[in-house]
Short mmCIF file of C-alpha atoms in Angstrom, two decimals:
data_model
loop_
_atom_site.label_atom_id
_atom_site.label_comp_id
_atom_site.label_asym_id
_atom_site.label_seq_id
_atom_site.Cartn_x
_atom_site.Cartn_y
_atom_site.Cartn_z
CA UNK A 1 -38.24 117.18 47.32
CA UNK A 2 -39.69 113.66 47.46
CA UNK A 3 -41.28 112.21 44.36
CA UNK A 4 -44.10 109.69 44.33
CA UNK A 5 -43.00 107.48 41.47
CA UNK A 6 -45.63 105.77 39.28
CA UNK A 7 -45.52 101.99 39.06
CA UNK A 8 -42.67 100.57 36.97
CA UNK A 9 -40.76 103.84 36.81
CA UNK A 10 -37.59 104.71 38.73
CA UNK A 11 -36.16 108.09 39.62
CA UNK A 12 -32.71 107.76 38.09
CA UNK A 13 -31.29 111.28 37.98
CA UNK A 14 -31.65 114.88 39.12
CA UNK A 15 -29.76 118.07 38.25
CA UNK A 16 -30.17 121.58 39.63
CA UNK A 17 -29.03 125.01 38.44
CA UNK A 18 -29.13 128.45 40.02
CA UNK A 19 -27.99 127.31 43.47
CA UNK A 20 -26.01 129.47 45.84
CA UNK A 21 -22.21 129.19 46.06
CA UNK A 22 -21.25 125.78 47.45
CA UNK A 23 -24.73 124.44 46.89
CA UNK A 24 -25.21 120.73 46.20
CA UNK A 25 -28.13 118.60 45.13
CA UNK A 26 -28.13 114.97 46.33
CA UNK A 27 -30.55 112.31 45.12
CA UNK A 28 -31.22 109.45 47.55
CA UNK A 29 -33.90 107.02 46.47
CA UNK A 30 -36.90 109.15 45.53
CA UNK A 31 -35.77 112.21 47.51
CA UNK A 32 -33.74 115.16 46.20
CA UNK A 33 -32.04 117.22 48.91
CA UNK A 34 -30.50 120.68 48.48
CA UNK A 35 -27.96 121.63 51.12
CA UNK A 36 -28.16 124.85 53.10
CA UNK A 37 -25.58 126.59 50.91
CA UNK A 38 -27.82 126.15 47.89
CA UNK A 39 -30.61 128.13 49.57
CA UNK A 40 -29.33 131.73 49.61
CA UNK A 41 -30.87 135.10 48.98
CA UNK A 42 -31.42 135.63 45.27
CA UNK A 43 -31.08 131.93 44.41
CA UNK A 44 -33.14 131.00 41.34
CA UNK A 45 -33.08 127.22 41.49
CA UNK A 46 -34.40 124.94 38.74
CA UNK A 47 -34.20 121.16 39.22
CA UNK A 48 -34.81 118.53 36.56
CA UNK A 49 -35.75 115.04 37.73
CA UNK A 50 -35.35 112.11 35.33
CA UNK A 51 -37.40 108.94 35.50
CA UNK A 52 -36.61 105.79 33.52
CA UNK A 53 -38.42 102.62 32.58
CA UNK A 54 -37.05 99.30 31.31
CA UNK A 55 -37.61 98.56 27.63
CA UNK A 56 -37.19 95.53 25.38
CA UNK A 57 -36.82 95.27 21.58
CA UNK A 58 -37.27 92.17 19.44
CA UNK A 59 -35.48 91.31 16.19
CA UNK A 60 -35.74 88.23 14.02
CA UNK A 61 -33.16 86.39 11.88
CA UNK A 62 -34.39 83.70 9.49
CA UNK A 63 -31.78 81.33 8.07
CA UNK A 64 -32.51 79.47 4.84
CA UNK A 65 -35.29 81.77 3.68
CA UNK A 66 -37.66 84.53 4.76
CA UNK A 67 -41.05 84.58 6.43
CA UNK A 68 -43.49 86.28 8.78
CA UNK A 69 -43.24 85.51 12.50
CA UNK A 70 -45.77 86.35 15.23
CA UNK A 71 -45.42 86.52 19.01
CA UNK A 72 -47.08 86.55 22.39
CA UNK A 73 -45.42 87.85 25.55
CA UNK A 74 -45.60 88.39 29.30
CA UNK A 75 -44.48 91.38 31.38
CA UNK A 76 -44.50 93.74 28.42
CA UNK A 77 -46.85 96.70 28.05
CA UNK A 78 -47.74 95.53 24.54
CA UNK A 79 -47.18 92.44 22.42
CA UNK A 80 -44.34 92.58 19.87
CA UNK A 81 -45.75 93.07 16.39
CA UNK A 82 -45.36 90.56 13.57
CA UNK A 83 -41.91 90.59 11.98
CA UNK A 84 -41.40 89.81 8.30
CA UNK A 85 -37.84 89.08 7.25
CA UNK A 86 -36.86 90.20 3.75
CA UNK A 87 -33.29 88.88 3.55
CA UNK A 88 -32.15 85.53 4.91
CA UNK A 89 -29.56 85.86 7.68
CA UNK A 90 -30.18 89.60 8.30
CA UNK A 91 -31.86 90.81 11.50
CA UNK A 92 -35.23 92.53 11.01
CA UNK A 93 -36.41 95.13 11.60
CA UNK A 94 -33.23 97.22 11.43
CA UNK A 95 -34.66 99.66 14.01
CA UNK A 96 -36.99 97.66 16.29
CA UNK A 97 -39.61 99.39 18.45
CA UNK A 98 -38.90 99.67 22.18
CA UNK A 99 -41.65 98.12 24.33
CA UNK A 100 -41.96 99.10 27.99
CA UNK A 101 -41.66 96.39 30.62
CA UNK A 102 -44.65 96.16 32.91
CA UNK A 103 -42.93 95.27 36.19
CA UNK A 104 -39.33 95.62 37.39
CA UNK A 105 -37.70 92.47 38.75
CA UNK A 106 -40.03 90.11 36.87
CA UNK A 107 -38.93 87.92 33.97
CA UNK A 108 -40.10 88.69 30.44
CA UNK A 109 -41.14 85.89 28.09
CA UNK A 110 -41.48 86.14 24.33
CA UNK A 111 -43.16 83.20 22.62
CA UNK A 112 -43.41 82.55 18.90
CA UNK A 113 -47.05 81.68 18.36
CA UNK A 114 -46.79 80.18 14.87
CA UNK A 115 -43.65 79.34 12.91
CA UNK A 116 -43.74 79.42 9.10
CA UNK A 117 -43.55 75.99 7.49
CA UNK A 118 -40.17 74.31 7.77
CA UNK A 119 -38.72 76.62 10.44
CA UNK A 120 -37.54 75.81 13.93
CA UNK A 121 -36.15 78.10 16.65
CA UNK A 122 -32.40 77.58 16.78
CA UNK A 123 -31.10 80.45 18.89
CA UNK A 124 -32.18 83.40 21.03
CA UNK A 125 -30.03 85.85 22.95
CA UNK A 126 -30.36 89.30 24.46
CA UNK A 127 -27.93 92.18 24.94
CA UNK A 128 -28.08 95.41 26.94
CA UNK A 129 -27.37 98.83 25.41
CA UNK A 130 -27.24 100.51 28.83
CA UNK A 131 -24.96 98.07 30.67
CA UNK A 132 -23.07 100.84 32.47
CA UNK A 133 -26.28 101.65 34.37
CA UNK A 134 -27.93 98.24 34.71
CA UNK A 135 -24.93 95.91 34.96
CA UNK A 136 -26.49 93.61 32.34
CA UNK A 137 -23.32 92.55 30.53
CA UNK A 138 -22.70 90.00 27.77
CA UNK A 139 -25.43 87.85 26.28
CA UNK A 140 -28.33 86.61 28.40
CA UNK A 141 -31.72 84.98 28.07
CA UNK A 142 -32.64 81.33 27.63
CA UNK A 143 -35.06 79.58 25.32
CA UNK A 144 -36.98 76.35 25.44
CA UNK A 145 -39.13 75.21 22.55
CA UNK A 146 -40.51 78.45 21.11
CA UNK A 147 -40.25 80.57 24.27
CA UNK A 148 -37.48 83.03 25.18
CA UNK A 149 -37.16 83.95 28.87
CA UNK A 150 -35.35 87.16 29.84
CA UNK A 151 -34.19 86.84 33.48
CA UNK A 152 -35.95 88.87 36.16
CA UNK A 153 -32.59 90.20 37.38
CA UNK A 154 -32.08 92.06 34.09
CA UNK A 155 -35.43 93.88 34.15
CA UNK A 156 -34.42 97.01 36.04
CA UNK A 157 -34.59 100.78 35.67
CA UNK A 158 -32.73 101.99 32.61
CA UNK A 159 -32.63 98.61 30.91
CA UNK A 160 -32.51 98.91 27.11
CA UNK A 161 -32.57 95.27 26.04
CA UNK A 162 -32.58 93.90 22.50
CA UNK A 163 -33.36 90.22 21.94
CA UNK A 164 -32.57 88.52 18.63
CA UNK A 165 -34.49 85.34 17.85
CA UNK A 166 -33.09 83.08 15.14
CA UNK A 167 -35.10 80.54 13.16
CA UNK A 168 -33.62 78.11 10.68
CA UNK A 169 -35.30 76.37 7.79
CA UNK A 170 -34.28 72.99 6.41
CA UNK A 171 -33.90 72.94 2.63
CA UNK A 172 -33.02 70.32 0.03
CA UNK A 173 -31.21 70.96 -3.27
CA UNK A 174 -31.15 68.44 -6.09
CA UNK A 175 -28.41 67.96 -8.68
CA UNK A 176 -28.25 65.43 -11.49
CA UNK A 177 -25.31 63.64 -13.09
CA UNK A 178 -25.90 61.54 -16.20
CA UNK A 179 -23.17 59.15 -17.30
CA UNK A 180 -22.71 58.05 -20.88
CA UNK A 181 -24.95 60.76 -22.32
CA UNK A 182 -27.46 63.48 -21.54
CA UNK A 183 -31.20 63.50 -21.00
CA UNK A 184 -34.19 64.96 -19.17
CA UNK A 185 -35.07 63.59 -15.72
CA UNK A 186 -38.25 64.32 -13.75
CA UNK A 187 -39.06 63.85 -10.08
CA UNK A 188 -41.75 63.45 -7.47
CA UNK A 189 -41.17 63.92 -3.76
CA UNK A 190 -42.64 63.89 -0.27
CA UNK A 191 -42.25 66.39 2.61
CA UNK A 192 -41.02 69.18 0.34
CA UNK A 193 -42.79 72.40 -0.63
CA UNK A 194 -43.49 72.21 -4.35
CA UNK A 195 -42.28 69.64 -6.83
CA UNK A 196 -38.65 69.50 -7.88
CA UNK A 197 -38.36 70.77 -11.44
CA UNK A 198 -37.20 68.48 -14.23
CA UNK A 199 -33.47 68.52 -14.91
CA UNK A 200 -32.07 68.34 -18.44
CA UNK A 201 -28.38 67.52 -18.34
CA UNK A 202 -26.25 69.22 -21.00
CA UNK A 203 -22.93 67.44 -20.49
CA UNK A 204 -22.21 63.89 -19.39
CA UNK A 205 -20.65 63.43 -15.94
CA UNK A 206 -21.33 67.11 -15.03
CA UNK A 207 -23.69 68.03 -12.17
CA UNK A 208 -26.77 70.02 -13.24
CA UNK A 209 -28.97 71.71 -10.64
CA UNK A 210 -32.74 71.84 -10.55
CA UNK A 211 -33.92 75.30 -11.62
CA UNK A 212 -36.11 75.67 -8.54
CA UNK A 213 -33.47 74.82 -5.91
CA UNK A 214 -33.73 74.90 -2.98
CA UNK A 215 -36.96 73.17 -1.92
CA UNK A 216 -38.20 73.78 1.62
CA UNK A 217 -38.76 70.88 4.01
CA UNK A 218 -42.35 71.00 5.28
CA UNK A 219 -42.02 69.02 8.51
CA UNK A 220 -38.79 68.78 10.45
CA UNK A 221 -37.65 65.42 11.83
CA UNK A 222 -39.60 63.61 9.10
CA UNK A 223 -37.94 61.87 6.18
CA UNK A 224 -37.84 63.30 2.67
CA UNK A 225 -38.26 61.02 -0.34
CA UNK A 226 -37.35 61.83 -3.94
CA UNK A 227 -38.48 59.55 -6.75
CA UNK A 228 -36.96 59.89 -10.21
CA UNK A 229 -38.38 59.16 -13.64
CA UNK A 230 -35.21 58.71 -15.67
CA UNK A 231 -34.66 59.61 -19.30
CA UNK A 232 -35.01 56.77 -21.81
CA UNK A 233 -32.09 54.38 -21.67
CA UNK A 234 -30.96 55.53 -18.21
CA UNK A 235 -31.30 53.86 -14.81
CA UNK A 236 -30.65 55.36 -11.40
CA UNK A 237 -27.41 53.81 -10.12
CA UNK A 238 -26.42 55.93 -7.10
CA UNK A 239 -27.56 58.81 -4.89
CA UNK A 240 -25.77 60.58 -2.04
CA UNK A 241 -26.61 63.55 0.17
CA UNK A 242 -24.36 65.98 2.02
CA UNK A 243 -25.12 68.87 4.40
CA UNK A 244 -23.55 72.29 3.78
CA UNK A 245 -24.46 73.30 7.33
CA UNK A 246 -23.03 70.25 9.11
CA UNK A 247 -21.38 72.38 11.80
CA UNK A 248 -24.87 73.27 13.04
CA UNK A 249 -26.86 70.11 12.28
CA UNK A 250 -24.21 67.45 12.89
CA UNK A 251 -25.04 65.81 9.53
CA UNK A 252 -21.51 64.82 8.58
CA UNK A 253 -20.26 62.75 5.66
CA UNK A 254 -22.71 61.34 3.12
CA UNK A 255 -26.15 59.94 3.87
CA UNK A 256 -29.40 58.87 2.23
CA UNK A 257 -30.67 55.46 1.10
CA UNK A 258 -31.44 54.48 -2.47
#
């Protein structure tokens, strides 16, 4: 039995029951062959042929906040739908939809068409749930700018690939220390979403956080300025910044100019 396989499908398995004693069924390429022993008087043979496509799933992780992310793609039967993250640092959706690949042996690209304000693409990697069949082991895929490329060599029959795209948002938190007394301090800023709320210190020499921390950076790779209107009798004498995510950004030590 020779099957004419539709485009972008592969004949990946065949099983037969009801064969004569010593009967075998051998699948070679698109042809299933029953040996002579299988064809005996009274044989009631039923064969099941299995065809498989390659599929790809997309998940999104947003670090530093949540947002809605949209995509375009190549070599997929349909474009991945918008993904809205609901919890920072957690991949969404939990059960992504499988999208058929259009052509075996051709790379897949997934491009983020519009990033929410303050986000940049910081990582993208793919894994294979069916590695025993495809040989796609470990992590694979490369990204440049906002485009993930899944190698052509991984797009084969039986592939069940999940790609996780990570975006990270820059945020700024403001704390206030007042020495020699307490007071209410207000602020204006540039390149941040929303205005930093006023801070009323309640104990001298004790840091007090702004109630609306953190504030999102609007445009990456552009400076942020914070201007303070101090409480009566106070003057601004020092200001330092540190980065809680220095292992990723490389922003070590203290920085910022007053």
